[in-house]
Tab-separated table of C-alpha atoms in Angstrom:
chain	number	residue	atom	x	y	z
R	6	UNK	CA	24.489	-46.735	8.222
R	7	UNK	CA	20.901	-45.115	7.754
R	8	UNK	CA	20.250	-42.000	6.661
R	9	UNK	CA	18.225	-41.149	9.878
R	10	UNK	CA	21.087	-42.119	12.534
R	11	UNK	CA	23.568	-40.414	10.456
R	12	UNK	CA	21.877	-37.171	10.387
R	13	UNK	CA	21.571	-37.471	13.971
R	14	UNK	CA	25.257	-37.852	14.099
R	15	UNK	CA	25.575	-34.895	11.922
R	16	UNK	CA	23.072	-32.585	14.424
R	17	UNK	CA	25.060	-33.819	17.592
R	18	UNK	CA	28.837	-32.816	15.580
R	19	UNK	CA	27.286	-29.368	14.974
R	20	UNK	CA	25.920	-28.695	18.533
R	21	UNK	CA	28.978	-29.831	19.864
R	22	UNK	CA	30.982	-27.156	17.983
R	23	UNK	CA	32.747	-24.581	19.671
R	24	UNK	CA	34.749	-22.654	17.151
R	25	UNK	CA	33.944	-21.668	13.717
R	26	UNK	CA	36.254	-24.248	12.291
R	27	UNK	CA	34.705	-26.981	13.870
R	28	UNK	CA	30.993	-25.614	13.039
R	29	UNK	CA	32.446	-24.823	9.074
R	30	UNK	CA	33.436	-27.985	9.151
R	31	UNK	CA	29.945	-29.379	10.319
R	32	UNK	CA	27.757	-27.369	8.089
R	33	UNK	CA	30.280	-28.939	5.516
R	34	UNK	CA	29.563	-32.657	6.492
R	35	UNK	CA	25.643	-31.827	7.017
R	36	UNK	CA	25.728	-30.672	3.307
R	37	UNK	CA	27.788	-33.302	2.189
R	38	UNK	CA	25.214	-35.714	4.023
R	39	UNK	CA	22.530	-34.187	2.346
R	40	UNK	CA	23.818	-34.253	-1.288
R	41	UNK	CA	24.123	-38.117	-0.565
R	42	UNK	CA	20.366	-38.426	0.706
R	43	UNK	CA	19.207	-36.154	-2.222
R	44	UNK	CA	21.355	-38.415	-4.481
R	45	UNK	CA	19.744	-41.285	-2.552
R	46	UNK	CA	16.218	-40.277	-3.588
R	47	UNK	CA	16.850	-38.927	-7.032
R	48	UNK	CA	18.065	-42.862	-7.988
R	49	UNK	CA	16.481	-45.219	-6.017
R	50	UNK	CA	13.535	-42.922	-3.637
R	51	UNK	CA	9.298	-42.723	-4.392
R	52	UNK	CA	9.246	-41.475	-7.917
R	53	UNK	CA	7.300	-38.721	-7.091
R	54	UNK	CA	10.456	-37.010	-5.402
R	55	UNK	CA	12.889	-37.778	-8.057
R	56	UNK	CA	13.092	-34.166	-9.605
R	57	UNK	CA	13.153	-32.535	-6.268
R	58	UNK	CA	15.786	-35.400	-4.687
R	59	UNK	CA	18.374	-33.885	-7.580
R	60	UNK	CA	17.696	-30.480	-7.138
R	61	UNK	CA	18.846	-30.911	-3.517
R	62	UNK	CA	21.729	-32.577	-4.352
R	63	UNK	CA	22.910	-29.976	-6.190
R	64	UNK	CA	21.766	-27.299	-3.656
R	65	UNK	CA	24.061	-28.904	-1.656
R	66	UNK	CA	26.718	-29.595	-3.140
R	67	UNK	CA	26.365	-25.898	-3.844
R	68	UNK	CA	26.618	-25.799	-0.365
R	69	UNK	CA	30.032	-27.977	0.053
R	70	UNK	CA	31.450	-25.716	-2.830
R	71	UNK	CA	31.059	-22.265	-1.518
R	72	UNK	CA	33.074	-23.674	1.957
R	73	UNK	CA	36.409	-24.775	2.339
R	74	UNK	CA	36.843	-28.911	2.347
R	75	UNK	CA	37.740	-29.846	5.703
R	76	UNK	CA	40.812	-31.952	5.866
R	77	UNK	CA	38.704	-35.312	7.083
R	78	UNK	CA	39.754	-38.177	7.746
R	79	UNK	CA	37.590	-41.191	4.858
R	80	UNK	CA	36.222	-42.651	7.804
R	81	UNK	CA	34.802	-39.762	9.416
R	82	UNK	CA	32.870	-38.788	5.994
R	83	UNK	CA	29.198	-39.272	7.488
R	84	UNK	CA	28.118	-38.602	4.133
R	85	UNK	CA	30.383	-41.842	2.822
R	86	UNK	CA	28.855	-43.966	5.605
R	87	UNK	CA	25.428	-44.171	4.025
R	88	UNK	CA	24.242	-47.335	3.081
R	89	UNK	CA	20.663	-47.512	3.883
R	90	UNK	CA	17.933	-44.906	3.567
R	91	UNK	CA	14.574	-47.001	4.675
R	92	UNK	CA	12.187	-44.301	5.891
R	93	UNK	CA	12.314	-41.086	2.997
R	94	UNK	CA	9.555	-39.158	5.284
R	95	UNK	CA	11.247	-39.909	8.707
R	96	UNK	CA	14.706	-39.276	7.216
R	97	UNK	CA	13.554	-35.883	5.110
R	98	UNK	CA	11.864	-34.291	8.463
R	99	UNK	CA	15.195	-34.889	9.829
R	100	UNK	CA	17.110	-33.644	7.234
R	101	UNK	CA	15.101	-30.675	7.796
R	102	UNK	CA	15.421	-30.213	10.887
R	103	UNK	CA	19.344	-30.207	10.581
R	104	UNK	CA	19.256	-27.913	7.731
R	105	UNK	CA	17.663	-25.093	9.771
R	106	UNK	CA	20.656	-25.960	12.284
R	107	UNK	CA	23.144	-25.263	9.789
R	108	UNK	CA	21.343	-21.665	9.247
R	109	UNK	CA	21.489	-20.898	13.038
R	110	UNK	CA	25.200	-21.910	13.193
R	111	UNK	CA	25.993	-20.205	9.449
R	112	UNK	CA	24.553	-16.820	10.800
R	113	UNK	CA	26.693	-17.014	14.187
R	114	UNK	CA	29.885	-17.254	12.529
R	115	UNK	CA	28.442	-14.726	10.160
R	116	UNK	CA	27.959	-12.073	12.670
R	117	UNK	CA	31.296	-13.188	14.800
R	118	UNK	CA	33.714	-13.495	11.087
R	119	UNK	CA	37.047	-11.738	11.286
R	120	UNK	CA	37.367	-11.795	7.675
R	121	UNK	CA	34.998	-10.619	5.180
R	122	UNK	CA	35.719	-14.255	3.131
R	123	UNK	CA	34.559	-15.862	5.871
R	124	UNK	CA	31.586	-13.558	6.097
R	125	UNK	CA	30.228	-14.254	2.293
R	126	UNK	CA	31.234	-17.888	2.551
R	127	UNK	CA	28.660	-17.959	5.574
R	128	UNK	CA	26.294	-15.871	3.460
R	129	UNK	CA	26.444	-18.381	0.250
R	130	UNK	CA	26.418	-21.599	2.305
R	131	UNK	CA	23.176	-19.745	4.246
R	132	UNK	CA	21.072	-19.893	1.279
R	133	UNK	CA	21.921	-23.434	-0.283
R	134	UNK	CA	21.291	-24.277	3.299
R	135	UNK	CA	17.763	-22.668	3.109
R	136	UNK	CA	16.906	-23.883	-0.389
R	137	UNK	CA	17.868	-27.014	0.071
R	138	UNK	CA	15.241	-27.160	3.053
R	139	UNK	CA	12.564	-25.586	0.751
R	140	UNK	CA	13.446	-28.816	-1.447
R	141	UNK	CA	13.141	-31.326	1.523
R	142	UNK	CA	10.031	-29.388	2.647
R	143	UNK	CA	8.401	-29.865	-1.078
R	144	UNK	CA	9.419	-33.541	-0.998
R	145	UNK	CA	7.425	-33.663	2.344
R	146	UNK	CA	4.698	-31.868	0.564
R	147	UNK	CA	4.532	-34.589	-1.851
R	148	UNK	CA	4.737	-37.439	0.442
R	149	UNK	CA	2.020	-36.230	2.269
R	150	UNK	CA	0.268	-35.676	-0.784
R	151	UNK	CA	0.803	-39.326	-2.321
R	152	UNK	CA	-0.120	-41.040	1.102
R	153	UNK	CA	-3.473	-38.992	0.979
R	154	UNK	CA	-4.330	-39.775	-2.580
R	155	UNK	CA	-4.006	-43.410	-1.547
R	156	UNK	CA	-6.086	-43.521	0.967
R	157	UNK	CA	-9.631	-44.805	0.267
R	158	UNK	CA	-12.600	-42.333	0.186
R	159	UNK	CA	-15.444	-42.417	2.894
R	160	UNK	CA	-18.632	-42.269	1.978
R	161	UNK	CA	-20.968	-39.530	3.424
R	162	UNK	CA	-22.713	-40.407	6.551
């Protein structure tokens, strides 16, 4: 499945969360989903995003590690479902956009934890979330800088 529909897939899960197991387990398959993009990139993406596509894979999977691994189901492992990734800029400004959806959710179950493991589990998983949308936001910043450089230059008027 692409990269774009599955993160899509990934925003609707989260929103549809009620309880902080269902959202833990969310911001779990979001990261998840976003070590496989970053992985994605890092192999086979523009070559100009190649150092920052592994840095966000292991941002995330920072991001898996610091939460309990939901008991899922292989099927219903959205980051195991990719199999196509054909637009890097339309599927890193949605990556993005679910990566500052995991911080929302992370800092309500922060504030609500019962437990203080909960609590610093939200805390760590809060900042891979945010770096590894600094790293999607560089790989933007590169896009956008590659598609610029290519285009030809206009002569004065």
């Amino acid at each position: 499945m692409d990269a774009v529909r599955l993160i899509l897939a990934s925003r609707r899960g989260l929103a549809g969360s009620d309880d902080a197991t269902a959202i833990l387990t969310e911001v779990w398959q979001a990261q998840a989903l976003a070590q496989a993009i970053g992985s994605r990139l890092a192999v086979s993406g523009p070559p100009e995003l190649r150092g920052e596509a592994l840095g966000l894979t292991e941002l995330a999977g920072r991001g898996c590690g610091v939460l309990d691994t939901p008991d899922l189901e292989p099927d219903d492992l959205l980051a195991a479902q990719l199999t196509e990734l054909s637009d890097a800029r339309r599927t890193l400004l949605s990556l993005g956009g679910l990566l500052g959806e995991v911080g929302i959710a992370l800092v309500g179950v922060a504030g609500s934890a019962v437990d203080e493991r909960t609590y610093w589990q939200c805390v760590e998983a809060i900042d891979a979330a945010d770096e590894s949308r600094d790293r999607v936001r560089e790989m933007l910043r590169k896009l956008a800088a590659r598609d610029e450089s290519a285009l030809p230059e206009r002569e004065p008027g």
